[in-house]
C-alpha cells in the first residue's frame, strides 16, 4: 500500500497523542553529551519491559593519531547494564559527518538490530565514488540489519515507534518518533540555533524546509530531541530538548510565517560561509559502513582516505 505524506504524518501524530494521553506509553530517556563533537546520544526505554534503543552513539576518534577509543560509548554501556535494559535497536538518524558511530562496539557488547533509513543506499553511492571505495564496498545498505522506510512502525516494548523520512541535510535523514518523543537528528537544532546545513553532497535546502514542516506538523506537545548543540550566542549552557510548540514559535530559521523561498535564500547564503566539519572524511567513510572501519589492507591495517580538492 502506498501512503501519502499526509497519511504518514497523521499516523505519527496519532501515536504521539496516544502517548500524551497515557503515561504508560511514554519512554524514559537518558541523554549522553559528547562535547568534543557536540553530539547527543540517547538511550530510550520502555519502563515496563525495559527494552531500549540506542540512538546516535559516538566512537571517539583522534584525527591526529588515527586512534579510536570508547570513552563516550562506555557510559552508555554502563547505563544499560546498571538499569538491566535489553537493547532492541541501535539507530542512526543518518550517516553523520561530525562523528564516528560506536554502534558496532555497543552491538557486540549488548546485541540489538542496527538500523538506518533505506536512503543510506544513495549516500553509499555518492560517497562510495568520492572515496573510491571499490567494488568490494556494497552499496545496498547490507552493512545494517534493518533499513527503515518512511512511515514504518515498530515497537519498543509496549511503546509505539515510527520512522519519518526528513531529508535535506542528507538524503537519508530520519526522525525516530517513540511514544511522545521524536529524535530528529540534524534536521532542527534548538530554536535559538536554527536548522542543519544543506550543502553536503545530496543535500537540498528546499527539501530540508519541507522536512522541517513535516516535523512541525506533529502535536505541539511532542518532545523533540536534538542530535547536536553548539550553545547559540547569548546562551551559556548546552541544551538538546525542545518541543514542537517552541520550535514553531521561536526557531530562528523556520518559525511560523517563514516562507520556503526565504528559508532557501537564508540557508544557501549561510552554508557558503561554513567550513566542512572536522571529521567529515573519517565520519562519513566509517558511518556509511554501519560504523565499521574500512576493511584492513594486506598489512592488516585499516586506512581512512582523504580525497584532495574534492569538497
Coordinates of C-alpha atoms in Angstrom, one line a residue:
X1 CA 0.0 0.0 0.0
X2 CA 1.2 3.5 -0.9
X3 CA 0.9 6.1 1.9
X4 CA 0.7 9.8 1.2
X5 CA 2.7 12.3 3.2
X6 CA -0.5 13.3 5.0
X7 CA -1.2 9.7 5.9
X8 CA 2.2 9.3 7.5
X9 CA 2.1 12.5 9.5
X10 CA -1.5 11.7 10.6
X11 CA -0.3 8.3 11.8
X12 CA 2.7 9.8 13.6
X13 CA 0.5 12.4 15.3
X14 CA -1.9 9.8 16.4
X15 CA 0.9 7.8 18.0
X16 CA 2.1 10.9 19.9
X17 CA -1.4 11.8 21.0
X18 CA -2.0 8.3 22.4
X19 CA 1.3 8.5 24.4
X20 CA 0.4 12.0 25.7
X21 CA -2.9 10.6 27.0
X22 CA -1.3 7.6 28.6
X23 CA 1.9 7.9 30.6
X24 CA 2.5 4.2 30.4
X25 CA 3.2 4.8 26.7
X26 CA 5.9 7.4 27.3
X27 CA 9.5 6.3 27.2
X28 CA 12.2 7.1 29.7
X29 CA 15.1 8.9 28.0
X30 CA 18.7 9.3 29.1
X31 CA 21.0 11.7 27.2
X32 CA 24.8 11.4 26.8
X33 CA 26.6 14.6 25.6
X34 CA 30.0 14.4 23.9
X35 CA 31.4 17.9 24.0
X36 CA 34.3 17.1 21.6
X37 CA 31.8 16.6 18.7
X38 CA 28.8 18.5 20.3
X39 CA 26.8 15.3 19.8
X40 CA 23.9 14.0 22.0
X41 CA 23.3 10.2 22.1
X42 CA 20.3 8.7 23.7
X43 CA 19.1 5.6 25.5
X44 CA 15.3 5.3 25.2
X45 CA 13.5 2.6 27.0
X46 CA 10.0 1.3 27.9
X47 CA 9.9 1.4 31.8
X48 CA 7.6 -1.7 31.8
X49 CA 9.5 -4.2 29.6
X50 CA 12.9 -2.4 29.9
X51 CA 13.5 -2.8 26.2
X52 CA 15.6 0.0 24.8
X53 CA 17.0 1.7 21.8
X54 CA 20.4 3.4 21.5
X55 CA 20.3 6.4 19.2
X56 CA 23.3 8.1 17.5
X57 CA 26.2 6.8 19.6
X58 CA 29.7 8.2 19.4
X59 CA 33.0 6.5 18.8
X60 CA 35.9 8.7 20.0
X61 CA 38.4 9.4 17.2
X62 CA 41.6 11.4 17.4
X63 CA 42.3 12.7 13.9
X64 CA 45.9 13.5 14.6
X65 CA 46.8 9.9 15.6
X66 CA 44.1 8.0 13.9
X67 CA 43.3 6.2 17.2
X68 CA 39.8 5.3 18.3
X69 CA 38.5 4.8 21.9
X70 CA 35.3 4.1 23.7
X71 CA 35.2 6.9 26.4
X72 CA 31.9 8.2 25.0
X73 CA 30.3 4.8 24.4
X74 CA 31.2 3.2 27.7
X75 CA 28.8 5.3 29.9
X76 CA 26.0 4.1 27.6
X77 CA 27.1 0.5 28.1
X78 CA 27.3 1.1 31.9
X79 CA 23.9 2.7 32.0
X80 CA 22.2 -0.1 30.1
X81 CA 23.8 -2.7 32.3
X82 CA 23.1 -0.9 35.6
X83 CA 19.4 -0.5 34.7
X84 CA 19.0 -4.0 33.4
X85 CA 17.9 -2.9 30.0
X86 CA 17.7 -5.0 26.9
X87 CA 18.8 -3.5 23.6
X88 CA 16.4 -4.0 20.8
X89 CA 17.6 -1.3 18.4
X90 CA 20.8 0.7 17.7
X91 CA 19.5 3.5 15.4
X92 CA 21.4 6.0 13.3
X93 CA 19.3 9.0 12.3
X94 CA 21.7 9.5 9.3
X95 CA 25.3 8.9 8.2
X96 CA 26.9 11.5 10.4
X97 CA 29.6 13.9 9.1
X98 CA 30.8 15.1 12.5
X99 CA 31.4 11.9 14.5
X100 CA 32.0 8.2 14.1
X101 CA 29.3 5.8 15.2
X102 CA 30.0 3.4 18.1
X103 CA 27.1 1.1 17.1
X104 CA 29.2 -1.9 16.2
X105 CA 31.1 -1.8 19.6
X106 CA 27.8 -1.5 21.5
X107 CA 26.1 -4.1 19.4
X108 CA 28.9 -6.6 20.1
X109 CA 28.5 -6.0 23.8
X110 CA 24.7 -5.7 24.1
X111 CA 23.1 -7.1 21.0
X112 CA 20.2 -5.5 19.1
X113 CA 19.5 -4.6 15.5
X114 CA 21.4 -1.8 13.8
X115 CA 19.1 0.4 11.7
X116 CA 19.1 3.4 9.5
X117 CA 16.9 4.8 6.7
X118 CA 16.8 3.0 3.4
X119 CA 18.1 6.1 1.6
X120 CA 21.5 5.3 3.0
X121 CA 21.9 3.5 -0.3
X122 CA 22.0 6.9 -2.0
X123 CA 24.6 8.1 0.4
X124 CA 26.7 5.0 -0.1
X125 CA 26.6 5.5 -3.9
X126 CA 27.7 9.1 -3.7
X127 CA 30.4 8.8 -1.1
X128 CA 31.5 5.4 -2.4
X129 CA 32.6 7.2 -5.5
X130 CA 34.1 10.1 -3.6
X131 CA 36.2 7.8 -1.5
X132 CA 36.9 5.4 -4.4
X133 CA 35.7 2.6 -2.1
X134 CA 36.0 0.0 -4.9
X135 CA 33.7 -2.9 -5.9
X136 CA 34.1 -4.7 -2.5
X137 CA 32.1 -1.9 -0.9
X138 CA 28.5 -2.9 -1.1
X139 CA 26.1 0.0 -1.9
X140 CA 22.9 -1.8 -0.8
X141 CA 22.7 -1.0 2.9
X142 CA 23.7 -4.5 3.8
X143 CA 26.1 -3.2 6.5
X144 CA 22.9 -2.6 8.6
X145 CA 20.5 -5.1 10.0
X146 CA 17.4 -3.1 9.1
X147 CA 16.6 -0.2 6.7
X148 CA 13.6 1.9 7.8
X149 CA 11.1 3.2 5.2
X150 CA 9.0 6.4 5.6
X151 CA 6.1 5.8 8.0
X152 CA 7.4 2.4 9.1
X153 CA 6.2 1.4 12.6
X154 CA 7.9 -0.7 15.2
X155 CA 7.6 -1.5 18.9
X156 CA 9.9 -0.7 21.8
X157 CA 8.4 -3.0 24.4
X158 CA 4.8 -1.7 24.6
X159 CA 5.6 1.7 23.2
X160 CA 4.9 2.5 19.6
X161 CA 7.7 3.9 17.3
X162 CA 7.7 5.3 13.8
X163 CA 10.4 6.3 11.3
X164 CA 9.8 9.6 9.5
X165 CA 11.9 10.5 6.4
X166 CA 13.2 14.0 6.8
X167 CA 15.8 14.6 4.0
X168 CA 17.5 17.8 3.1
X169 CA 20.6 17.7 5.3
X170 CA 21.4 14.4 3.7
X171 CA 19.1 12.2 1.5
X172 CA 18.9 9.6 4.3
X173 CA 17.9 11.6 7.4
X174 CA 15.2 10.2 9.6
X175 CA 13.4 11.3 12.7
X176 CA 12.5 8.5 15.1
X177 CA 9.3 9.0 16.9
X178 CA 8.9 6.9 20.1
X179 CA 5.8 7.5 22.2
X180 CA 5.6 11.2 22.7
X181 CA 9.2 11.9 21.8
X182 CA 10.9 12.5 18.5
X183 CA 14.7 12.1 17.9
X184 CA 15.3 14.4 15.0
X185 CA 18.9 14.0 14.1
X186 CA 20.3 17.2 12.4
X187 CA 17.1 18.5 10.9
X188 CA 16.5 21.0 13.6
X189 CA 18.7 22.4 16.4
X190 CA 17.5 24.3 19.5
X191 CA 15.2 27.1 18.5
X192 CA 17.9 29.8 19.1
X193 CA 20.3 28.0 16.7
X194 CA 18.0 27.1 13.8
X195 CA 18.4 24.2 11.3
X196 CA 21.0 21.9 9.8
X197 CA 23.1 22.9 6.8
X198 CA 22.1 21.5 3.4
X199 CA 25.3 21.8 1.3
X200 CA 26.7 18.3 1.6
X201 CA 26.5 16.0 -1.4
X202 CA 22.9 15.1 -1.8
X203 CA 21.7 17.9 0.5
X204 CA 18.9 20.3 -0.6
X205 CA 17.7 23.4 1.3
X206 CA 14.3 23.3 -0.3
X207 CA 13.8 19.7 0.7
X208 CA 15.1 20.5 4.2
X209 CA 12.5 23.2 4.6
X210 CA 9.7 20.7 3.7
X211 CA 11.2 18.2 6.2
X212 CA 11.0 20.8 9.0
X213 CA 7.4 21.3 8.1
X214 CA 6.8 17.6 8.5
X215 CA 8.2 17.7 12.0
X216 CA 6.4 20.8 13.0
X217 CA 3.1 19.2 11.9
X218 CA 3.3 16.9 14.9
X219 CA 1.3 17.8 18.0
X220 CA 2.5 20.9 19.8
X221 CA 3.5 18.9 23.0
X222 CA 5.7 16.5 21.1
X223 CA 9.1 16.4 22.8
X224 CA 11.9 17.0 20.3
X225 CA 15.5 15.7 21.0
X226 CA 18.4 17.2 19.1
X227 CA 21.5 15.4 17.9
X228 CA 23.7 18.4 18.4
X229 CA 24.0 21.6 20.4
X230 CA 26.6 24.4 20.0
X231 CA 25.3 27.0 22.5
X232 CA 23.8 29.8 20.5
X233 CA 25.1 33.3 21.1
X234 CA 24.0 34.5 24.5
X235 CA 23.3 31.0 25.9
X236 CA 26.0 29.6 28.2
X237 CA 24.7 26.1 28.7
X238 CA 24.2 23.2 26.3
X239 CA 20.6 22.1 25.7
X240 CA 19.1 19.4 23.5
X241 CA 15.4 19.2 24.2
X242 CA 12.6 21.4 22.9
X243 CA 9.0 20.9 21.7
X244 CA 7.1 21.4 18.5
X245 CA 5.4 24.4 20.0
X246 CA 8.7 26.0 21.0
X247 CA 10.1 25.4 17.5
X248 CA 7.0 26.7 15.8
X249 CA 7.1 29.9 17.9
X250 CA 10.8 30.6 18.0
X251 CA 13.1 28.7 15.6
X252 CA 15.3 31.4 14.2
X253 CA 15.3 29.8 10.7
X254 CA 11.9 28.2 10.3
X255 CA 9.4 29.6 12.8
X256 CA 5.8 30.1 11.8
X257 CA 5.5 32.6 9.0
X258 CA 8.8 31.8 7.3
X259 CA 8.3 31.0 3.6
X260 CA 10.1 28.3 1.7
X261 CA 11.9 30.8 -0.5
X262 CA 13.0 32.9 2.4
X263 CA 14.5 29.8 4.1
X264 CA 16.3 28.6 0.9
X265 CA 17.8 32.0 0.4
X266 CA 19.0 32.2 4.0
X267 CA 20.2 28.6 4.2
X268 CA 22.1 28.8 0.9
X269 CA 23.9 32.0 1.8
X270 CA 24.7 30.8 5.3
X271 CA 26.0 27.4 4.1
X272 CA 28.5 29.2 1.8
X273 CA 30.2 30.6 5.0
X274 CA 30.6 27.3 6.8
X275 CA 33.7 25.2 6.9
X276 CA 33.5 21.4 6.5
X277 CA 33.1 19.5 9.7
X278 CA 36.4 18.4 11.2
X279 CA 35.6 14.7 11.0
X280 CA 33.6 14.6 7.7
X281 CA 36.2 12.4 6.0
X282 CA 36.6 9.7 8.6
X283 CA 33.0 10.1 9.8
X284 CA 31.1 9.5 6.6
X285 CA 33.7 6.9 5.4
X286 CA 33.0 4.9 8.5
X287 CA 29.4 5.6 9.1
X288 CA 28.3 4.6 5.5
X289 CA 29.8 1.2 6.5
X290 CA 27.5 1.0 9.6
X291 CA 30.2 2.3 11.9
X292 CA 32.8 -0.3 10.8
X293 CA 36.3 0.8 9.7
X294 CA 37.3 0.2 6.1
X295 CA 38.5 -3.4 5.5
X296 CA 42.1 -3.8 6.5
X297 CA 44.7 -3.9 3.7
X298 CA 47.2 -6.7 3.2
X299 CA 49.3 -5.4 6.1
X300 CA 46.3 -5.8 8.5
X301 CA 45.8 -2.0 8.9
X302 CA 42.6 -0.1 8.1
X303 CA 43.1 3.2 6.3
X304 CA 41.0 6.4 6.1
X305 CA 41.2 8.0 2.7
X306 CA 41.4 11.8 2.3
X307 CA 40.4 12.8 -1.2
X308 CA 42.2 16.1 -2.1
X309 CA 40.4 19.1 -3.6
X310 CA 37.1 17.4 -3.8
X311 CA 34.7 19.0 -1.2

